[in-house]
Tab-separated table of C-alpha atoms and ligand atoms in Angstrom:
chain	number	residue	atom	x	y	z
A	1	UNK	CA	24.459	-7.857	22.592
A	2	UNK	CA	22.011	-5.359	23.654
A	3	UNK	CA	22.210	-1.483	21.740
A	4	UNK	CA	19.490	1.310	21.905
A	5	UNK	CA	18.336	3.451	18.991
A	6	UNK	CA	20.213	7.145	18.710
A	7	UNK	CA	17.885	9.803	19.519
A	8	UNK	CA	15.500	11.186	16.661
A	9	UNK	CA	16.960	14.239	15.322
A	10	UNK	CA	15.364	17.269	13.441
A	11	UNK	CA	13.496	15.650	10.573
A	12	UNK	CA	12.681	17.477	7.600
A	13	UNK	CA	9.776	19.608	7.262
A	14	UNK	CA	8.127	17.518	10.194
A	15	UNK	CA	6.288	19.685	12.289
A	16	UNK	CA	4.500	16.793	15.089
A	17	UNK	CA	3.204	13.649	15.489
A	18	UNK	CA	-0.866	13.754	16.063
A	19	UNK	CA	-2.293	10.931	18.198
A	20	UNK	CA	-5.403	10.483	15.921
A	21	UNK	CA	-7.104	9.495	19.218
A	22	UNK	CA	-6.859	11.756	21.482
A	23	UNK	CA	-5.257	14.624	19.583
A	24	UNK	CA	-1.604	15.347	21.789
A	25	UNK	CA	0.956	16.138	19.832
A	26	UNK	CA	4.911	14.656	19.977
A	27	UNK	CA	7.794	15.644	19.093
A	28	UNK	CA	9.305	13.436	17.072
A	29	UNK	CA	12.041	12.732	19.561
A	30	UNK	CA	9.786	12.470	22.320
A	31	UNK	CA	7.822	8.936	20.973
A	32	UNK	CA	9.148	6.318	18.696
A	33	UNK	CA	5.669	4.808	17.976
A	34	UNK	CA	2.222	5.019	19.122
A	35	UNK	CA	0.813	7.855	21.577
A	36	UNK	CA	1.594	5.967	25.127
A	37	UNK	CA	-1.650	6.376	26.455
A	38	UNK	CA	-3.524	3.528	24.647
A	39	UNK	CA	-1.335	0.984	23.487
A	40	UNK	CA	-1.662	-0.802	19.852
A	41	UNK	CA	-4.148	2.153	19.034
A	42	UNK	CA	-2.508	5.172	20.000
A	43	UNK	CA	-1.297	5.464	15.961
A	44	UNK	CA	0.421	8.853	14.586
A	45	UNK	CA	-0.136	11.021	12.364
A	46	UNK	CA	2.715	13.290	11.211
A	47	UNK	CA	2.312	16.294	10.383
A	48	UNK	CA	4.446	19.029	8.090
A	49	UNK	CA	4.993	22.768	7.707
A	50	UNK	CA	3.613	23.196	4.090
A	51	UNK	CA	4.982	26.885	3.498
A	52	UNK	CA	8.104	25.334	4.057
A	53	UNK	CA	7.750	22.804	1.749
A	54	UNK	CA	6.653	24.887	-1.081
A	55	UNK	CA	9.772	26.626	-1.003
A	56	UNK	CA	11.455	23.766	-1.783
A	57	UNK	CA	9.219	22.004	-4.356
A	58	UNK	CA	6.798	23.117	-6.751
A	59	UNK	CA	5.304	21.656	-9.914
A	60	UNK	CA	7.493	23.676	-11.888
A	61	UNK	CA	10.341	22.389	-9.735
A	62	UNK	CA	9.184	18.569	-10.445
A	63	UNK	CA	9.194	19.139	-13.703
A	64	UNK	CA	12.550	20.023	-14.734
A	65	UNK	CA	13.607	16.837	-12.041
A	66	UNK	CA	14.643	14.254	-13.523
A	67	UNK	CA	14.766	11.614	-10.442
A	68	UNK	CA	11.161	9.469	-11.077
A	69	UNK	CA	11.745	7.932	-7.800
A	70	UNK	CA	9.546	9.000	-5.405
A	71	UNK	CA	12.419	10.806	-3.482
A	72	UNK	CA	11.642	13.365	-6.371
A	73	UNK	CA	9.325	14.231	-3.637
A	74	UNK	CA	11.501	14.358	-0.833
A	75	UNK	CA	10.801	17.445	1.364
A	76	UNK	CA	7.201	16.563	1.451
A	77	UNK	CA	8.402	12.794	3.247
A	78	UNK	CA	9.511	12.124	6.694
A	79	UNK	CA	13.530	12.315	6.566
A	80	UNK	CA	16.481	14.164	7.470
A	81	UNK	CA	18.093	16.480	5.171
A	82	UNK	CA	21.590	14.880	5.865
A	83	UNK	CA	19.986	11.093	5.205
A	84	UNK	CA	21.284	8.766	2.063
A	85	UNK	CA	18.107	7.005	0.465
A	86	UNK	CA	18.363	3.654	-0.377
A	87	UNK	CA	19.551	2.753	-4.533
A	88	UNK	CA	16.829	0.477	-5.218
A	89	UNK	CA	14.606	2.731	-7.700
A	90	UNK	CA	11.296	2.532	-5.576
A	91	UNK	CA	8.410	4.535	-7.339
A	92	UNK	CA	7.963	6.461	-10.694
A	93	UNK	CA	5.541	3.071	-11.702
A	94	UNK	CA	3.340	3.921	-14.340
A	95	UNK	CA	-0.060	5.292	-15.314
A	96	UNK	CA	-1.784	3.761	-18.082
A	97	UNK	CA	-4.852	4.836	-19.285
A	98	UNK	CA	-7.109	1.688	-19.764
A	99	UNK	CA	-9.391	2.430	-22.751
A	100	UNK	CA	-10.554	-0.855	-23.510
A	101	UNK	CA	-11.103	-2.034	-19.863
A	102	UNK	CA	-13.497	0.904	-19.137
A	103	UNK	CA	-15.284	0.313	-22.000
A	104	UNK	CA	-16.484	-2.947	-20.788
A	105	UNK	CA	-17.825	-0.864	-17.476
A	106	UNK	CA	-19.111	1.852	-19.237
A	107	UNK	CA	-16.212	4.703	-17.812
A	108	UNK	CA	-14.828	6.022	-20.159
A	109	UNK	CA	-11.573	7.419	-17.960
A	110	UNK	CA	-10.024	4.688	-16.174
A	111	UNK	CA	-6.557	4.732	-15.818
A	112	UNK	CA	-4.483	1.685	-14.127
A	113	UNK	CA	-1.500	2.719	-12.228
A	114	UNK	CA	0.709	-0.798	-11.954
A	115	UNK	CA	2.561	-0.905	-8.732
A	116	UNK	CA	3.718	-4.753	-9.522
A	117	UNK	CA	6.717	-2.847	-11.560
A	118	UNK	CA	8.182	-2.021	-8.480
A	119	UNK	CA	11.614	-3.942	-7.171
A	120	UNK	CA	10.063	-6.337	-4.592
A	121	UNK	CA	6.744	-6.496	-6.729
A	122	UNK	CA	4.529	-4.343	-4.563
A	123	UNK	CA	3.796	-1.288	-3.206
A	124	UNK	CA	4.717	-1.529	-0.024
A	125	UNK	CA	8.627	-1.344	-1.332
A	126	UNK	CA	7.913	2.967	-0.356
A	127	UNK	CA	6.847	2.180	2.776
A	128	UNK	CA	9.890	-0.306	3.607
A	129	UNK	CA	12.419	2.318	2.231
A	130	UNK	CA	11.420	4.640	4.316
A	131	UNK	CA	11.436	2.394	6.993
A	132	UNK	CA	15.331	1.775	6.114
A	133	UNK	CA	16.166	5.334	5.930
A	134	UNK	CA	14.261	5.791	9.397
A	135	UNK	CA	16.494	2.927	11.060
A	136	UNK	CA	19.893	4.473	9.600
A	137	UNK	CA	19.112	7.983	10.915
A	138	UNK	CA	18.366	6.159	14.466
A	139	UNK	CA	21.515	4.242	14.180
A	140	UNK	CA	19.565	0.626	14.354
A	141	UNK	CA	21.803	-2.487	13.922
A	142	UNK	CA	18.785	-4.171	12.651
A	143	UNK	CA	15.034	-3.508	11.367
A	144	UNK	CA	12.414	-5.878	12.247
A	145	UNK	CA	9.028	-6.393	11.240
A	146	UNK	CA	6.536	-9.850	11.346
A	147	UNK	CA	4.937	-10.579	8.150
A	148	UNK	CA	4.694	-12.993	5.601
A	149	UNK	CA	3.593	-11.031	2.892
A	150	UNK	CA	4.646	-8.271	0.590
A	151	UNK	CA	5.229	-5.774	3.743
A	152	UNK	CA	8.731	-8.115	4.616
A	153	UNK	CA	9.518	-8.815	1.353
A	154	UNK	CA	9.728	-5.269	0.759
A	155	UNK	CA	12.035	-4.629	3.884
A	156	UNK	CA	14.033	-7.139	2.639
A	157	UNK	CA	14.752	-6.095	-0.623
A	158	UNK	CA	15.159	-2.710	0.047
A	159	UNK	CA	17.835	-3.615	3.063
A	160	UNK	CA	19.905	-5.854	0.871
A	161	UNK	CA	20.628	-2.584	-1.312
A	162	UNK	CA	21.899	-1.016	1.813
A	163	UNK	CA	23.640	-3.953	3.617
A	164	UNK	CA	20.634	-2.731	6.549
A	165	UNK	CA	20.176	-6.189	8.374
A	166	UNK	CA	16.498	-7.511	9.313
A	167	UNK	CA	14.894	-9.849	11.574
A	168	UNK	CA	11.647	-11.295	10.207
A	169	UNK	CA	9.051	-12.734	12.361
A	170	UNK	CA	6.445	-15.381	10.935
A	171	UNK	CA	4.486	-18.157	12.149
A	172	UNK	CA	5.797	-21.153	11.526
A	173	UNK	CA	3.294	-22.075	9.282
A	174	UNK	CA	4.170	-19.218	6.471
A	175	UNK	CA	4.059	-20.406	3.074
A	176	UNK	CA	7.993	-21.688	2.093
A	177	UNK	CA	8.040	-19.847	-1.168
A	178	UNK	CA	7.149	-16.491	0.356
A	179	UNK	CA	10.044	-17.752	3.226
A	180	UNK	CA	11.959	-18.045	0.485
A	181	UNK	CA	12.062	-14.541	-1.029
A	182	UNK	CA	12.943	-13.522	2.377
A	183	UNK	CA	16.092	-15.977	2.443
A	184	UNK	CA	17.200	-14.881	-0.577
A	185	UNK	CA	17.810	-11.083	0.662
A	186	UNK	CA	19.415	-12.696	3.177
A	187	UNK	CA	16.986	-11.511	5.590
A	188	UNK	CA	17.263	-13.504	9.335
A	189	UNK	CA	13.685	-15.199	9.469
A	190	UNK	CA	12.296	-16.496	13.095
A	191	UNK	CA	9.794	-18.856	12.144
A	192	UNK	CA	7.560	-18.429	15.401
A	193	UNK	CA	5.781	-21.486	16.745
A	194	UNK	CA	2.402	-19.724	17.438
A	195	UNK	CA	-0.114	-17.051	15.442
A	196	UNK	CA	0.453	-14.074	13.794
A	197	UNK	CA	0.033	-12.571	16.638
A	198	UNK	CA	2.548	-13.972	18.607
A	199	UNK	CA	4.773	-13.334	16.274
A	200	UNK	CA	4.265	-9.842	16.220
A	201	UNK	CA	3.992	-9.405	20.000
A	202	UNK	CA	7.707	-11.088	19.732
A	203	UNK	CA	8.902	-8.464	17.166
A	204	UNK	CA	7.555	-5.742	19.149
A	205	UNK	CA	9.605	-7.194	22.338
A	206	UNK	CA	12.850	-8.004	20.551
A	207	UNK	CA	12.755	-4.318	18.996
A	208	UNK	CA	12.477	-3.177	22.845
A	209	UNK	CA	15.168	-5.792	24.769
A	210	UNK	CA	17.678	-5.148	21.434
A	211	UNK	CA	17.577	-1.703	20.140
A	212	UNK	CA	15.756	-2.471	16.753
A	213	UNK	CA	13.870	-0.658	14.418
A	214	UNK	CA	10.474	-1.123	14.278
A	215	UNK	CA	8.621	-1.048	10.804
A	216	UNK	CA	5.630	-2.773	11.789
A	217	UNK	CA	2.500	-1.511	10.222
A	218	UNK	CA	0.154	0.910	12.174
A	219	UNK	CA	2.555	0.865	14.375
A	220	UNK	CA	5.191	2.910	12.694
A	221	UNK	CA	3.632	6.240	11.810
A	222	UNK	CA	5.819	6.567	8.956
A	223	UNK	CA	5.286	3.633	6.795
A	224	UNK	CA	1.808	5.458	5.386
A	225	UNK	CA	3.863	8.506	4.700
A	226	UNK	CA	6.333	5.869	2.068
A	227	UNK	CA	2.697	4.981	0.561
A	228	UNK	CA	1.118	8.337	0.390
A	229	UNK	CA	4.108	9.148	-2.713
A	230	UNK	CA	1.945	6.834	-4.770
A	231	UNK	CA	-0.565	9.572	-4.862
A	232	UNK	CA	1.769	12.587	-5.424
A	233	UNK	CA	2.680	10.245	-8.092
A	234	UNK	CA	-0.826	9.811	-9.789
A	235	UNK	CA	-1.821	14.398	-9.533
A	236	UNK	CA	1.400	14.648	-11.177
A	237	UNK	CA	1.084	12.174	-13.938
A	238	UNK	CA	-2.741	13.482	-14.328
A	239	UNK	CA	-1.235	16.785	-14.529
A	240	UNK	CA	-2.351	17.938	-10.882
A	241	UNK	CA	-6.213	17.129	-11.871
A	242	UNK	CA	-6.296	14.442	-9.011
A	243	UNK	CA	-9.097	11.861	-9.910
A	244	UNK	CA	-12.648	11.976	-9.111
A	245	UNK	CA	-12.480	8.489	-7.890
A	246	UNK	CA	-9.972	5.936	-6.744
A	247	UNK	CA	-10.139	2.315	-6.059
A	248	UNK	CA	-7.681	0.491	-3.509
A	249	UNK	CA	-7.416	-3.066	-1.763
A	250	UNK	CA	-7.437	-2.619	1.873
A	251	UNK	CA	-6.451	-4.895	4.438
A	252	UNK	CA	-4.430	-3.275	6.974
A	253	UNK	CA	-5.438	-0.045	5.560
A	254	UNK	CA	-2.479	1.615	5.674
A	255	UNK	CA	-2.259	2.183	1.960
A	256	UNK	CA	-5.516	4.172	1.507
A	257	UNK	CA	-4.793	6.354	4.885
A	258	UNK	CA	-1.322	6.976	2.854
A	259	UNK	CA	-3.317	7.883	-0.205
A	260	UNK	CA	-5.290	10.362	1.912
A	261	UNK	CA	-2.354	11.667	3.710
A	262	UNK	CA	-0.798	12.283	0.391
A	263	UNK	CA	-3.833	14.008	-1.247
A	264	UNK	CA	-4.494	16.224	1.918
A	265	UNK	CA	-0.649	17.617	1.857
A	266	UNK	CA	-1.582	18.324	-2.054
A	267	UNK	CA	-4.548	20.603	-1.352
A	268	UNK	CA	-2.407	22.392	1.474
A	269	UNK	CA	0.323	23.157	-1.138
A	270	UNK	CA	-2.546	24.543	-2.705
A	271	UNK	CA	-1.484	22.283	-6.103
A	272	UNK	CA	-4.696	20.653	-6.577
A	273	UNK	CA	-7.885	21.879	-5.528
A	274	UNK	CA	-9.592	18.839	-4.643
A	275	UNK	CA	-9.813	15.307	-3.355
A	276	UNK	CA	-10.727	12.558	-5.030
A	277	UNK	CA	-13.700	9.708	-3.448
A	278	UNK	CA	-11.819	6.917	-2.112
A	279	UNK	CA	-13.539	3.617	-2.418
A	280	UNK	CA	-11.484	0.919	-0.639
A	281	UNK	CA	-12.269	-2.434	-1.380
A	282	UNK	CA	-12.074	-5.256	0.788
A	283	UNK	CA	-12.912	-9.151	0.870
A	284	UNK	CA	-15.958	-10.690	1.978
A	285	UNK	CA	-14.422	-12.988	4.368
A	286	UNK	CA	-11.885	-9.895	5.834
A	287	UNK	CA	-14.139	-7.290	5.644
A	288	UNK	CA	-13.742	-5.383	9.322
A	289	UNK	CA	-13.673	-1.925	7.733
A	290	UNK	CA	-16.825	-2.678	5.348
A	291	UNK	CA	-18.452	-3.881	8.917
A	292	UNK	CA	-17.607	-0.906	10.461
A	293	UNK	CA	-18.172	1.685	7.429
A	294	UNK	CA	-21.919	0.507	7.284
A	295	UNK	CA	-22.836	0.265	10.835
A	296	UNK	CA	-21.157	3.368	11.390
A	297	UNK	CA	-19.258	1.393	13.956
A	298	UNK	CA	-15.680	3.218	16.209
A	299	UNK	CA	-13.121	1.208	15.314
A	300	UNK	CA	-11.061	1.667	18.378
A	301	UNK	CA	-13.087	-0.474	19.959
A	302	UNK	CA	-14.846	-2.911	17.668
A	303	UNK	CA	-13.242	-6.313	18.103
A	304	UNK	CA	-11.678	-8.376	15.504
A	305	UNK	CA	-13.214	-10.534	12.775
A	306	UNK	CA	-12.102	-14.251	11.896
A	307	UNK	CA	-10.719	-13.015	8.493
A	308	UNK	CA	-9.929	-15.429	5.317
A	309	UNK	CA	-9.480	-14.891	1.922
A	310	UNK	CA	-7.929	-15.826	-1.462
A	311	UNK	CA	-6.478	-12.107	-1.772
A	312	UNK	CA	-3.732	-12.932	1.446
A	313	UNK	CA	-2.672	-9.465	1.135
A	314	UNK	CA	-6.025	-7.986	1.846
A	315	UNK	CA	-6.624	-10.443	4.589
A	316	UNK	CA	-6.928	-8.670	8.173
A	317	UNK	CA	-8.737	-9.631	11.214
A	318	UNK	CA	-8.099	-6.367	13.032
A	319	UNK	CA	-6.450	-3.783	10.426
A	320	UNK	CA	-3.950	-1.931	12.121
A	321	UNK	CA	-4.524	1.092	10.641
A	322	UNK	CA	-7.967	1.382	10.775
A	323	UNK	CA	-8.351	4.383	11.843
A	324	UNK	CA	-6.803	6.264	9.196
A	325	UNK	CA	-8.662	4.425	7.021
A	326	UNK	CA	-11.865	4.815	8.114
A	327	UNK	CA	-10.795	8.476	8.099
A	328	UNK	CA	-10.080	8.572	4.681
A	329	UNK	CA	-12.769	7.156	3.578
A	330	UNK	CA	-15.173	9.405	6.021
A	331	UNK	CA	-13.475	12.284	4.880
A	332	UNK	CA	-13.498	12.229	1.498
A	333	UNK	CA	-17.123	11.067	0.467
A	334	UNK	CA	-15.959	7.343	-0.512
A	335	UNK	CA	-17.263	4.093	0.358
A	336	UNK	CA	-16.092	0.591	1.333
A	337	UNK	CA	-17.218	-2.255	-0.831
A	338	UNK	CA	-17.012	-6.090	-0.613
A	339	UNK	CA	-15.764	-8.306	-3.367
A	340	UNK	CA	-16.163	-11.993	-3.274
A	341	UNK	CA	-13.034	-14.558	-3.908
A	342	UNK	CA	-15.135	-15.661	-6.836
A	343	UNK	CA	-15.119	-11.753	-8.246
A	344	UNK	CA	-11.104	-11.265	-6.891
A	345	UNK	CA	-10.326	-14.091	-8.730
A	346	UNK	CA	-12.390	-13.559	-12.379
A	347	UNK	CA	-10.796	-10.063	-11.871
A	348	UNK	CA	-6.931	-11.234	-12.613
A	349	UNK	CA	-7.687	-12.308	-15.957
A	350	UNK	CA	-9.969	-9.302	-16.933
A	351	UNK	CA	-7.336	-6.520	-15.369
A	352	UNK	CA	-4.971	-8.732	-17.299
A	353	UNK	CA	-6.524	-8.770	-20.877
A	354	UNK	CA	-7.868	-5.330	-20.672
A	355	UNK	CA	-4.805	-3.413	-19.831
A	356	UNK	CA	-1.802	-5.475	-19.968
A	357	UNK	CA	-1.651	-5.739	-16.314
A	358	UNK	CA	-0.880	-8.860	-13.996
A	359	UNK	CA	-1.799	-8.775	-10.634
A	360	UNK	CA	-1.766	-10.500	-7.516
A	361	UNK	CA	-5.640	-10.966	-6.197
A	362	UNK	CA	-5.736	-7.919	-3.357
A	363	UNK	CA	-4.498	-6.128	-6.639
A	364	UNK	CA	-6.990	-7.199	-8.996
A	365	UNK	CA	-9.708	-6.551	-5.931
A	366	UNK	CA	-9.625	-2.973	-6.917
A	367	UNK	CA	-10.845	-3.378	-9.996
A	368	UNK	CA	-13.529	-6.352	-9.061
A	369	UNK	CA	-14.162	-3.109	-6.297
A	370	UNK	CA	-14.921	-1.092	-9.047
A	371	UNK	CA	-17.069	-3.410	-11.219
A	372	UNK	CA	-19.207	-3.396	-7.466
A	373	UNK	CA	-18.976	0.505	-7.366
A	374	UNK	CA	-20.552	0.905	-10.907
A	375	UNK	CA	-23.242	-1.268	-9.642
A	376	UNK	CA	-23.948	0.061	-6.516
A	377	UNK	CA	-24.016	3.912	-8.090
A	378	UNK	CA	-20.972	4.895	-6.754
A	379	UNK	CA	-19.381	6.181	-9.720
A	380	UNK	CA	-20.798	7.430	-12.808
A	381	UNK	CA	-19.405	8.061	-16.453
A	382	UNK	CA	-18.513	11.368	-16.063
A	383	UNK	CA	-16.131	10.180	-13.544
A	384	UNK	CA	-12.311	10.049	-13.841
A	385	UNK	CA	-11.115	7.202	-11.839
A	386	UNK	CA	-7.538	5.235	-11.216
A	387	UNK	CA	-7.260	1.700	-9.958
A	388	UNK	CA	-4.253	1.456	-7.823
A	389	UNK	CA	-3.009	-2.142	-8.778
A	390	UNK	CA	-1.154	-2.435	-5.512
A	391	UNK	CA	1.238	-5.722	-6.905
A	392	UNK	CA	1.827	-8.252	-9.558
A	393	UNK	CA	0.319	-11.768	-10.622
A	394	UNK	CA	3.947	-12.924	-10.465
A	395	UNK	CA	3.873	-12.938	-6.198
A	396	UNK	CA	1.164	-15.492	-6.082
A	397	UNK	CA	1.516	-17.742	-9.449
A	398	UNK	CA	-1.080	-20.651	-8.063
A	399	UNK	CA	-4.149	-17.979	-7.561
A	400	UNK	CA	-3.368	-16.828	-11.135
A	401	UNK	CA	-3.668	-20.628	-12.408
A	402	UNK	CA	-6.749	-20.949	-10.339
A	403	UNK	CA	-8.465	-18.095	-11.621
A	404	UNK	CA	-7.842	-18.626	-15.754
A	405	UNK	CA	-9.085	-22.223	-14.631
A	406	UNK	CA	-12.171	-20.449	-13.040
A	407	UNK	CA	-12.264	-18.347	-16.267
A	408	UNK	CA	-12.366	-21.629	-18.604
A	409	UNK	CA	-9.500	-20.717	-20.270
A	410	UNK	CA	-7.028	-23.193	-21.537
A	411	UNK	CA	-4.327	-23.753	-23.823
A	412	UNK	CA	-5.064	-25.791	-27.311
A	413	UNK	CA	-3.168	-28.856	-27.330
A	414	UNK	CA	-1.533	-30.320	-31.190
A	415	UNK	CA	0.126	-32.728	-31.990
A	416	UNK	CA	3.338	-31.520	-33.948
A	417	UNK	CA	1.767	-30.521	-37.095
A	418	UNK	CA	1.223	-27.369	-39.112
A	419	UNK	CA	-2.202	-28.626	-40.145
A	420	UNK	CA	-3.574	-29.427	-36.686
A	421	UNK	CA	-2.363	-25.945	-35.232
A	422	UNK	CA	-4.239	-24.452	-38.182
A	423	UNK	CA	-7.540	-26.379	-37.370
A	424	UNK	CA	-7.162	-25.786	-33.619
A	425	UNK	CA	-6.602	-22.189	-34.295
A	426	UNK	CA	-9.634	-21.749	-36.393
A	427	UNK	CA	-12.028	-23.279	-33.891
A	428	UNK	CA	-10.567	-21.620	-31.181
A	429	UNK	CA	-12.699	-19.012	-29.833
A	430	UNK	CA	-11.230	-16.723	-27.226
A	431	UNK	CA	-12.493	-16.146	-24.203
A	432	UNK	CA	-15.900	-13.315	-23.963
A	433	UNK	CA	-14.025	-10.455	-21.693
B	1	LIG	C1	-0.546	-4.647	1.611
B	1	LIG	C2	-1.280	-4.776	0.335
B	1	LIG	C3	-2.582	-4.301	0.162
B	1	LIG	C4	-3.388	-3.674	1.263
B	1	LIG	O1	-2.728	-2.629	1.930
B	1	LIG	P1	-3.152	-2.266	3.413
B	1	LIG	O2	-2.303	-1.139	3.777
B	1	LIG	O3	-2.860	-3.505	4.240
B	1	LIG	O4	-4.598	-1.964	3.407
B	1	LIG	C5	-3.176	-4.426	-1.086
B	1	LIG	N1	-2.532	-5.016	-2.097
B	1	LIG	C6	-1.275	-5.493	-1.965
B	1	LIG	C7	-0.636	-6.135	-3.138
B	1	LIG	C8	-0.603	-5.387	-0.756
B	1	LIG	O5	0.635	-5.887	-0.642
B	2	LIG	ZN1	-3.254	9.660	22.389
């Protein structure tokens, strides 16, 4: 059965979508995607009337709100007035100031924010509930995407509180526990016999011969606008001082253009007056952007890398949405830095132990990130900074058990007896931080 998607209608406070390559502007009922004119790179930015905005929302206005979802920040996102948003509670995850853990790095104002609180266990749940809301304005039967990681099991979760169905693509060879989580929402999942990239290609094509919705990273120009609430989240917890500094896995890169896209509409509002240094952090063995960054390289053109890495979420051989992240980097005086698997991994535990917060490796990369930042002069003590962890240790348990075995740290092992647990216990020595 073949349907088509219902026209775009009026959306918000939307103004245009920018082709960040070659500048034309689209209505948003005029493209669905990308700017036609060159293909998987043509990616949007949208853009918003900000006086209109501000009559709608204010700081005073968020205060006295008493949603901590981050539809709390509704006219500043890409939707229709008329649109339901999903139930799932996606945002309002916490701030914690991390005392102890910047002590050890000699900053004394680091704050974690803990995105692994969020329903799916990641971030990318604001991006995929946009993504839902998008498809029900358009009418789409179903919304598709090809991933194996965090991205679908976001669109999953967040469709299952809606009844939305989804189509997921992944090769084949997809790990059967992430599979799993995707079952479980009682997503549809195509198990492609081929790359990554084929399955994508085939997502892109089904959307097209079916009708679906597309939330494909890069692709979809509204997927950073979901992530960018994650910094309207962190000025308004800081009290609208946004952050010198702030440290973020990037793969795709979609999450630290979002950031940027979500600070810049903050300084048009004219409720901060600055923008804080973004330093995204990537792997060694996926580490196009940090490639690029140093040899001042245009990432429209420069070709893919081979990319591995213990941190799957922050593995990408040709990031999507590169562009805006090189941009928001560029822009803002940050950096990219490189983090071994070695330092990903030793960074679970000490995120862990210093804070109280579990996280996945491309989450715990933003602090080993930071450790390299310190090192390399990129921050200093005066600095306030906030290490997005993007999701939690619970989404990949074996890297976890890998890296406390890394760390030398083990369990004592008794026999049952009061006496033995009291000897073990006072030999025990924990583990240096
Ligand atoms: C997706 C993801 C990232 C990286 O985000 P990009 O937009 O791909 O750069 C980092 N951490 C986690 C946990 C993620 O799921
Ligand atoms: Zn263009």
């Amino acid at each position: 059965m073949e349907s088509t998607l219902e026209p775009a209608a009026t959306i918000g406070h939307v103004i245009d979508l920018e082709c960040l390559i070659c500048g034309r502007r689209f209505r948003p009922d005029e493209v669905d995607y990308l700017c036609p004119d060159h293909g998987d790179d043509g990616i949007l930015d949208v853009t918003y009337d900000h006086e209109r905005i501000a009559r709608d929302l204010s700081p005073a206005s968020l205060a006295l709100d008493h949603d901590h979802s981050m539809w709390r920040y509704r006219p500043l996102l890409p939707i229709a007035s008329a649109s339901t948003v999903p139930p799932l509670r996606v945002g309002g995850t916490p701030l914690y100031p991390a005392p102890r853990l910047g002590a050890d790095l000699g900053l004394p104002h680091l704050w974690v924010k803990d995105e692994g609180v969020q329903p799916t266990g990641s971030l990318k749940d604001r991006a995929s509930a946009v993504a839902v809301v998008k498809a029900q304005e358009r009418g789409a039967r179903v919304v598709t995407t090809a991933s194996t990681g965090n991205a679908a099991a976001a669109l999953a979760g967040v469709a299952a509180s809606v009844d939305q169905p989804v189509v997921i693509f992944v090769p084949a060879t997809a790990p059967e526990a992430k599979v799993a989580q995707l079952l479980a929402y009682g997503a549809t999942v195509v198990l492609v016999e081929g790359s990554y990239g084929d399955a994508f290609e085939l997502s892109m094509r089904a959307a097209d011969r079916f009708g679906w919705y597309v939330r494909n990273t890069g692709v979809n120009p509204y997927m950073s606008e979901g992530k960018k609430t994650a910094a309207f989240e962190i000025a308004e917890q800081l009290g609208w001082h946004v952050p010198d500094v702030l440290t973020v896995g990037v793969g795709d890169g979609c999450i630290i253009g979002g950031l940027h896209k979500g600070f810049r509409d903050l300084l048009a509002l004219g409720w901060t007056d600055r923008m804080p240094r973004l330093i995204g952090v990537q792997a060694e063995g996926s580490d196009y952007l940090a490639e690029a960054w140093e040899g001042d390289v245009d990432v429209v053109t420069k070709p893919g890398i081979d990319a591995h890495t213990v941190a799957d979420s922050i593995s990408a051989g040709r990031p999507a949405d590169r562009i805006k992240a090189m941009r928001a980097v560029r822009d803002t005086g940050g950096a990219f830095v490189r983090v071994s698997d070695q330092q990903i991994l030793a960074a679970v535990p000490e995120l862990a132990r210093g804070c109280g917060v579990f996280a996945e490796p491309a989450a715990a990369a933003a602090y080993a990130g930071l450790r390299v930042a310190v090192d390399q002069r990129l921050v200093t003590a005066d600095d306030r900074i906030v290490v997005l962890a993007t999701g939690t240790g619970l989404k990949d348990v074996p890297s976890a058990m890998r890296s406390i075995s890394d760390a030398g740290i083990a369990p004592l092992r008794v026999p049952p007896d009061l006496d033995a647990v009291a000897d073990a216990l006072a030999t025990h020595r924990p583990i240096e931080r």
